[in-house]
Amino acid sequence: MRQVYGVIGNPIGHSLSPAMLEAAFKEVNIDATYVAFEVKEDQLKQAIDGVRGLGISGLNVTIPHKVAVMEYLDEIDPIAERLGAVNTIVRKGNKLIGYNTDGKGYLQALLPILPKSLKEMRVLVLGAGGAAKGVAVTMAMDGVKEMCISNRTVSKAEELAKECSSHTRASSLPIALAQARLTEFDLIVNTTSIGMTPHVDQMPLSLEMIARGVVVSDLIYTPFKTMWLKDAEARGAIIQNGVEMFVNQGAVAFEKWTGVEAPRKVMKKKVMDKLGGMKC
Ligand code: ATR
């Protein structure tokens, strides 16, 4: 029988996940469909009951449900527990188990472009929301040399730095100080929405001080190359946008559902086609 997978979120109309995951199922000859379900916040419990009742095989979970969905699941994987958010639900028999593939997806995207081991790198993370947590805690657990967090709301940066500090040397840094100490960092990651369409002329931080060869990573992929990434590239940085992370978080979810290696190239091509064939 044809299996049903999907993604829940609100809004969900512009999600690239259905096209990407349907291409993946087709490529490996799994008879499955993948549907985007718009679920309002007060309908989340009913939606998860529906997953159980209808026998839906697996789900992705996106904004605003990544935290709230946890209370309706039977088990939470330790990494998702640590990150305080679930983006993937796997059905095992009658149980629904919550995972978080964002951090692993980010690392899978990042590691191939690094000029040296992550363990030797001093990292600056801009932002302290849900995406920042996934990225920063995962990198801290992987053992970066040092982790600094800068955020508009300083208390959130302090909280995230504290979480990272159980794994590595971590601190919060006021944005002005991060700006002044930019030369100290080997990797700078933007997890905020600054520079995202339609506010494409905004930058999270000036990169005037960066050295050549620094890695600059932006989780945004609309626009495909933010003004900030273009500036970084012009200054000789190694750059990466959010497409690879998006593809890899979906690929890791696919592998958890099916046990089959995800066809990452096919998935990326589908996302690129949907984004209009742009190149980074
Ligand atoms: P996500 O799940 O995408 O991380 P989020 O949890 O709402 O979304 O976090 C958004 C992050 O972007 C936060 O760090 C936020 O800063 P605050 O904690 O101060 O709100 C940051 N952010 C968003 N818009 C911003 C802006 N215009 N200027 C500075 N920071 C911004």
Coordinates of C-alpha atoms in Angstrom, one line a residue, residues 15-237:
S15 CA 7.5 24.6 1.7
L16 CA 10.0 23.0 -0.6
S17 CA 9.8 19.7 1.4
P18 CA 7.0 18.0 -0.7
A19 CA 8.9 18.4 -4.0
M20 CA 12.2 17.4 -2.4
L21 CA 11.0 14.3 -0.6
E22 CA 8.7 13.1 -3.4
A23 CA 11.7 13.2 -5.7
A24 CA 13.7 11.2 -3.1
F25 CA 11.0 8.5 -2.8
K26 CA 10.7 8.2 -6.5
E27 CA 14.4 8.0 -7.0
V28 CA 14.8 5.0 -4.7
N29 CA 11.5 3.4 -5.9
I30 CA 9.6 3.7 -2.6
D31 CA 5.8 4.0 -3.2
A32 CA 5.0 7.0 -1.1
T33 CA 3.5 10.4 -1.2
Y34 CA 4.5 13.5 0.8
V35 CA 1.9 16.1 1.7
A36 CA 2.1 19.6 3.2
F37 CA -0.5 20.0 6.0
E38 CA -1.4 23.4 7.2
V39 CA -2.0 22.9 10.9
K40 CA -3.1 25.8 13.2
E41 CA -1.6 26.0 16.6
D42 CA -4.8 25.0 18.4
Q43 CA -5.2 22.0 16.1
L44 CA -1.9 20.4 16.8
K45 CA -3.1 17.7 19.1
Q46 CA -5.9 16.7 16.7
A47 CA -3.3 16.6 13.9
I48 CA -1.1 14.2 15.8
D49 CA -4.1 12.1 16.7
G50 CA -4.8 12.0 13.0
V51 CA -1.3 10.8 12.2
R52 CA -2.0 7.9 14.6
G53 CA -5.5 7.2 13.3
L54 CA -4.7 7.4 9.6
G55 CA -1.4 5.4 9.9
I56 CA 0.7 8.2 8.4
S57 CA 4.3 6.8 8.2
G58 CA 6.3 9.9 9.2
L59 CA 6.2 13.6 9.4
N60 CA 8.4 16.7 9.3
V61 CA 7.5 19.4 11.7
T62 CA 8.2 23.1 11.1
I63 CA 7.4 26.5 12.6
P64 CA 5.4 27.0 14.8
H65 CA 5.1 23.4 16.1
K66 CA 8.7 22.2 16.7
V67 CA 8.5 22.6 20.5
A68 CA 4.8 22.2 21.1
V69 CA 4.6 18.9 19.3
M70 CA 6.9 17.2 21.8
E71 CA 4.2 16.6 24.4
Y72 CA 2.0 14.6 22.0
L73 CA 4.7 12.0 21.1
D74 CA 5.5 8.7 22.8
E75 CA 9.3 9.1 22.9
I76 CA 11.8 11.9 22.2
D77 CA 15.3 11.0 21.0
P78 CA 18.0 12.4 23.4
I79 CA 19.4 14.9 20.8
A80 CA 15.9 16.3 20.2
E81 CA 15.5 16.5 24.0
R82 CA 18.8 18.3 24.2
L83 CA 17.8 20.8 21.5
G84 CA 14.3 21.2 22.9
A85 CA 12.7 20.8 19.5
V86 CA 11.5 18.1 17.1
N87 CA 11.5 18.4 13.3
T88 CA 11.0 14.8 12.4
I89 CA 8.5 12.2 13.6
V90 CA 9.1 8.5 13.0
R91 CA 6.4 5.8 13.4
K92 CA 7.7 2.6 15.0
G93 CA 4.7 0.2 15.3
N94 CA 2.1 2.2 17.3
K95 CA 4.7 4.6 18.7
L96 CA 5.5 8.1 17.4
I97 CA 9.1 9.1 18.1
G98 CA 10.5 12.6 17.8
Y99 CA 13.9 13.4 16.4
N100 CA 15.8 16.6 15.5
T101 CA 17.8 16.4 12.2
D102 CA 18.5 20.1 11.9
G103 CA 21.9 20.1 13.7
K104 CA 23.1 16.9 12.0
G105 CA 21.9 18.3 8.7
Y106 CA 23.9 21.5 9.3
L107 CA 27.1 19.5 10.2
Q108 CA 26.8 17.3 7.1
A109 CA 26.5 20.5 5.0
L110 CA 29.3 22.3 6.8
L111 CA 32.1 19.7 7.3
P112 CA 32.9 19.2 3.6
I113 CA 33.7 22.9 3.0
L114 CA 35.8 23.5 6.1
P115 CA 39.5 24.2 5.5
K116 CA 40.4 22.6 8.9
S117 CA 38.8 20.5 11.6
L118 CA 35.9 22.0 13.4
K119 CA 37.7 21.2 16.6
E120 CA 40.3 23.8 15.7
M121 CA 37.8 26.5 14.9
R122 CA 36.5 29.5 16.9
V123 CA 32.9 30.0 16.0
L124 CA 30.6 33.1 16.1
V125 CA 26.9 32.3 16.0
L126 CA 24.6 35.3 15.2
G127 CA 21.1 34.8 16.7
A128 CA 19.9 32.7 19.6
G129 CA 16.5 31.4 18.5
G130 CA 15.4 27.9 17.6
A131 CA 17.7 27.6 14.5
A132 CA 20.7 29.0 16.5
K133 CA 20.2 26.4 19.2
G134 CA 20.2 23.5 16.8
V135 CA 23.3 24.7 15.1
A136 CA 25.2 25.9 18.1
V137 CA 24.6 23.1 20.5
T138 CA 25.3 20.5 17.8
M139 CA 28.6 22.2 17.0
A140 CA 29.5 22.5 20.7
M141 CA 28.7 18.8 21.1
D142 CA 31.0 18.0 18.2
G143 CA 33.7 19.9 20.0
V144 CA 34.6 23.3 18.5
K145 CA 37.5 25.1 20.0
E146 CA 35.4 28.0 21.1
M147 CA 31.8 29.2 20.7
C148 CA 30.5 32.8 20.9
I149 CA 26.9 33.7 20.6
S150 CA 25.7 37.3 19.7
N151 CA 22.1 38.2 19.7
R152 CA 19.9 41.3 19.8
T153 CA 18.3 40.0 23.0
V154 CA 21.3 39.4 25.2
S155 CA 19.6 37.2 27.8
K156 CA 18.9 34.6 25.0
A157 CA 22.5 34.6 23.9
E158 CA 23.6 34.1 27.5
E159 CA 21.2 31.2 27.9
L160 CA 22.4 29.5 24.7
A161 CA 26.0 30.0 25.6
K162 CA 25.4 28.4 29.0
E163 CA 23.9 25.3 27.2
C164 CA 26.9 25.1 24.9
S165 CA 29.3 25.5 27.8
S166 CA 28.6 21.9 29.0
H167 CA 30.4 20.8 25.8
T168 CA 33.0 23.5 25.0
R169 CA 34.3 26.9 25.9
A170 CA 31.3 29.2 25.2
S171 CA 30.2 32.7 26.0
S172 CA 27.8 35.4 24.9
L173 CA 29.2 38.4 23.2
P174 CA 27.5 41.8 22.7
I175 CA 27.1 42.4 19.0
A176 CA 29.4 45.5 19.0
L177 CA 32.1 43.5 20.7
A178 CA 31.7 40.6 18.2
Q179 CA 32.1 43.2 15.5
A180 CA 35.3 44.5 17.0
R181 CA 36.7 41.0 17.5
L182 CA 35.8 39.6 14.1
T183 CA 39.3 38.7 13.2
E184 CA 39.4 36.1 16.0
F185 CA 36.7 33.8 14.3
D186 CA 37.3 31.0 11.8
L187 CA 33.6 30.4 11.2
I188 CA 30.7 33.0 11.4
V189 CA 27.1 31.7 11.1
N190 CA 24.0 33.8 10.6
T191 CA 20.9 32.1 12.0
T192 CA 18.7 35.2 12.1
S193 CA 16.3 36.2 9.4
I194 CA 18.3 39.4 8.7
G195 CA 18.8 39.6 4.9
M196 CA 15.9 37.3 4.0
T197 CA 13.5 38.2 1.3
P198 CA 11.9 40.8 1.3
H199 CA 14.5 42.6 3.5
V200 CA 17.4 41.7 1.2
D201 CA 19.4 44.9 1.8
Q202 CA 20.0 44.2 5.5
M203 CA 23.1 42.5 7.0
P204 CA 23.5 40.9 10.4
L205 CA 27.0 42.2 10.9
S206 CA 29.7 44.1 8.9
L207 CA 32.4 41.8 7.6
E208 CA 35.0 44.6 7.0
M209 CA 37.4 43.0 9.4
I210 CA 37.3 39.3 8.3
A211 CA 40.5 37.6 7.1
R212 CA 40.6 35.7 3.8
G213 CA 39.7 32.0 4.1
V214 CA 37.2 32.5 7.0
V215 CA 34.1 30.4 6.6
V216 CA 30.8 32.5 6.5
S217 CA 27.6 30.5 6.6
D218 CA 24.1 31.9 6.3
L219 CA 21.1 29.6 7.0
I220 CA 19.0 31.7 4.6
Y221 CA 18.4 30.5 1.1
T222 CA 15.9 33.1 -0.2
P223 CA 17.6 35.0 -1.6
F224 CA 19.9 32.3 -2.7
K225 CA 22.9 34.4 -1.9
T226 CA 22.2 37.1 0.7
M227 CA 23.9 40.5 0.4
W228 CA 25.9 39.4 3.4
L229 CA 27.2 36.2 1.7
K230 CA 28.0 38.2 -1.4
D231 CA 30.0 40.7 0.7
A232 CA 31.8 37.7 2.4
E233 CA 32.7 36.2 -0.9
A234 CA 34.1 39.4 -2.2
R235 CA 36.4 39.6 0.8
G236 CA 37.7 36.1 0.1
A237 CA 35.7 34.1 2.5

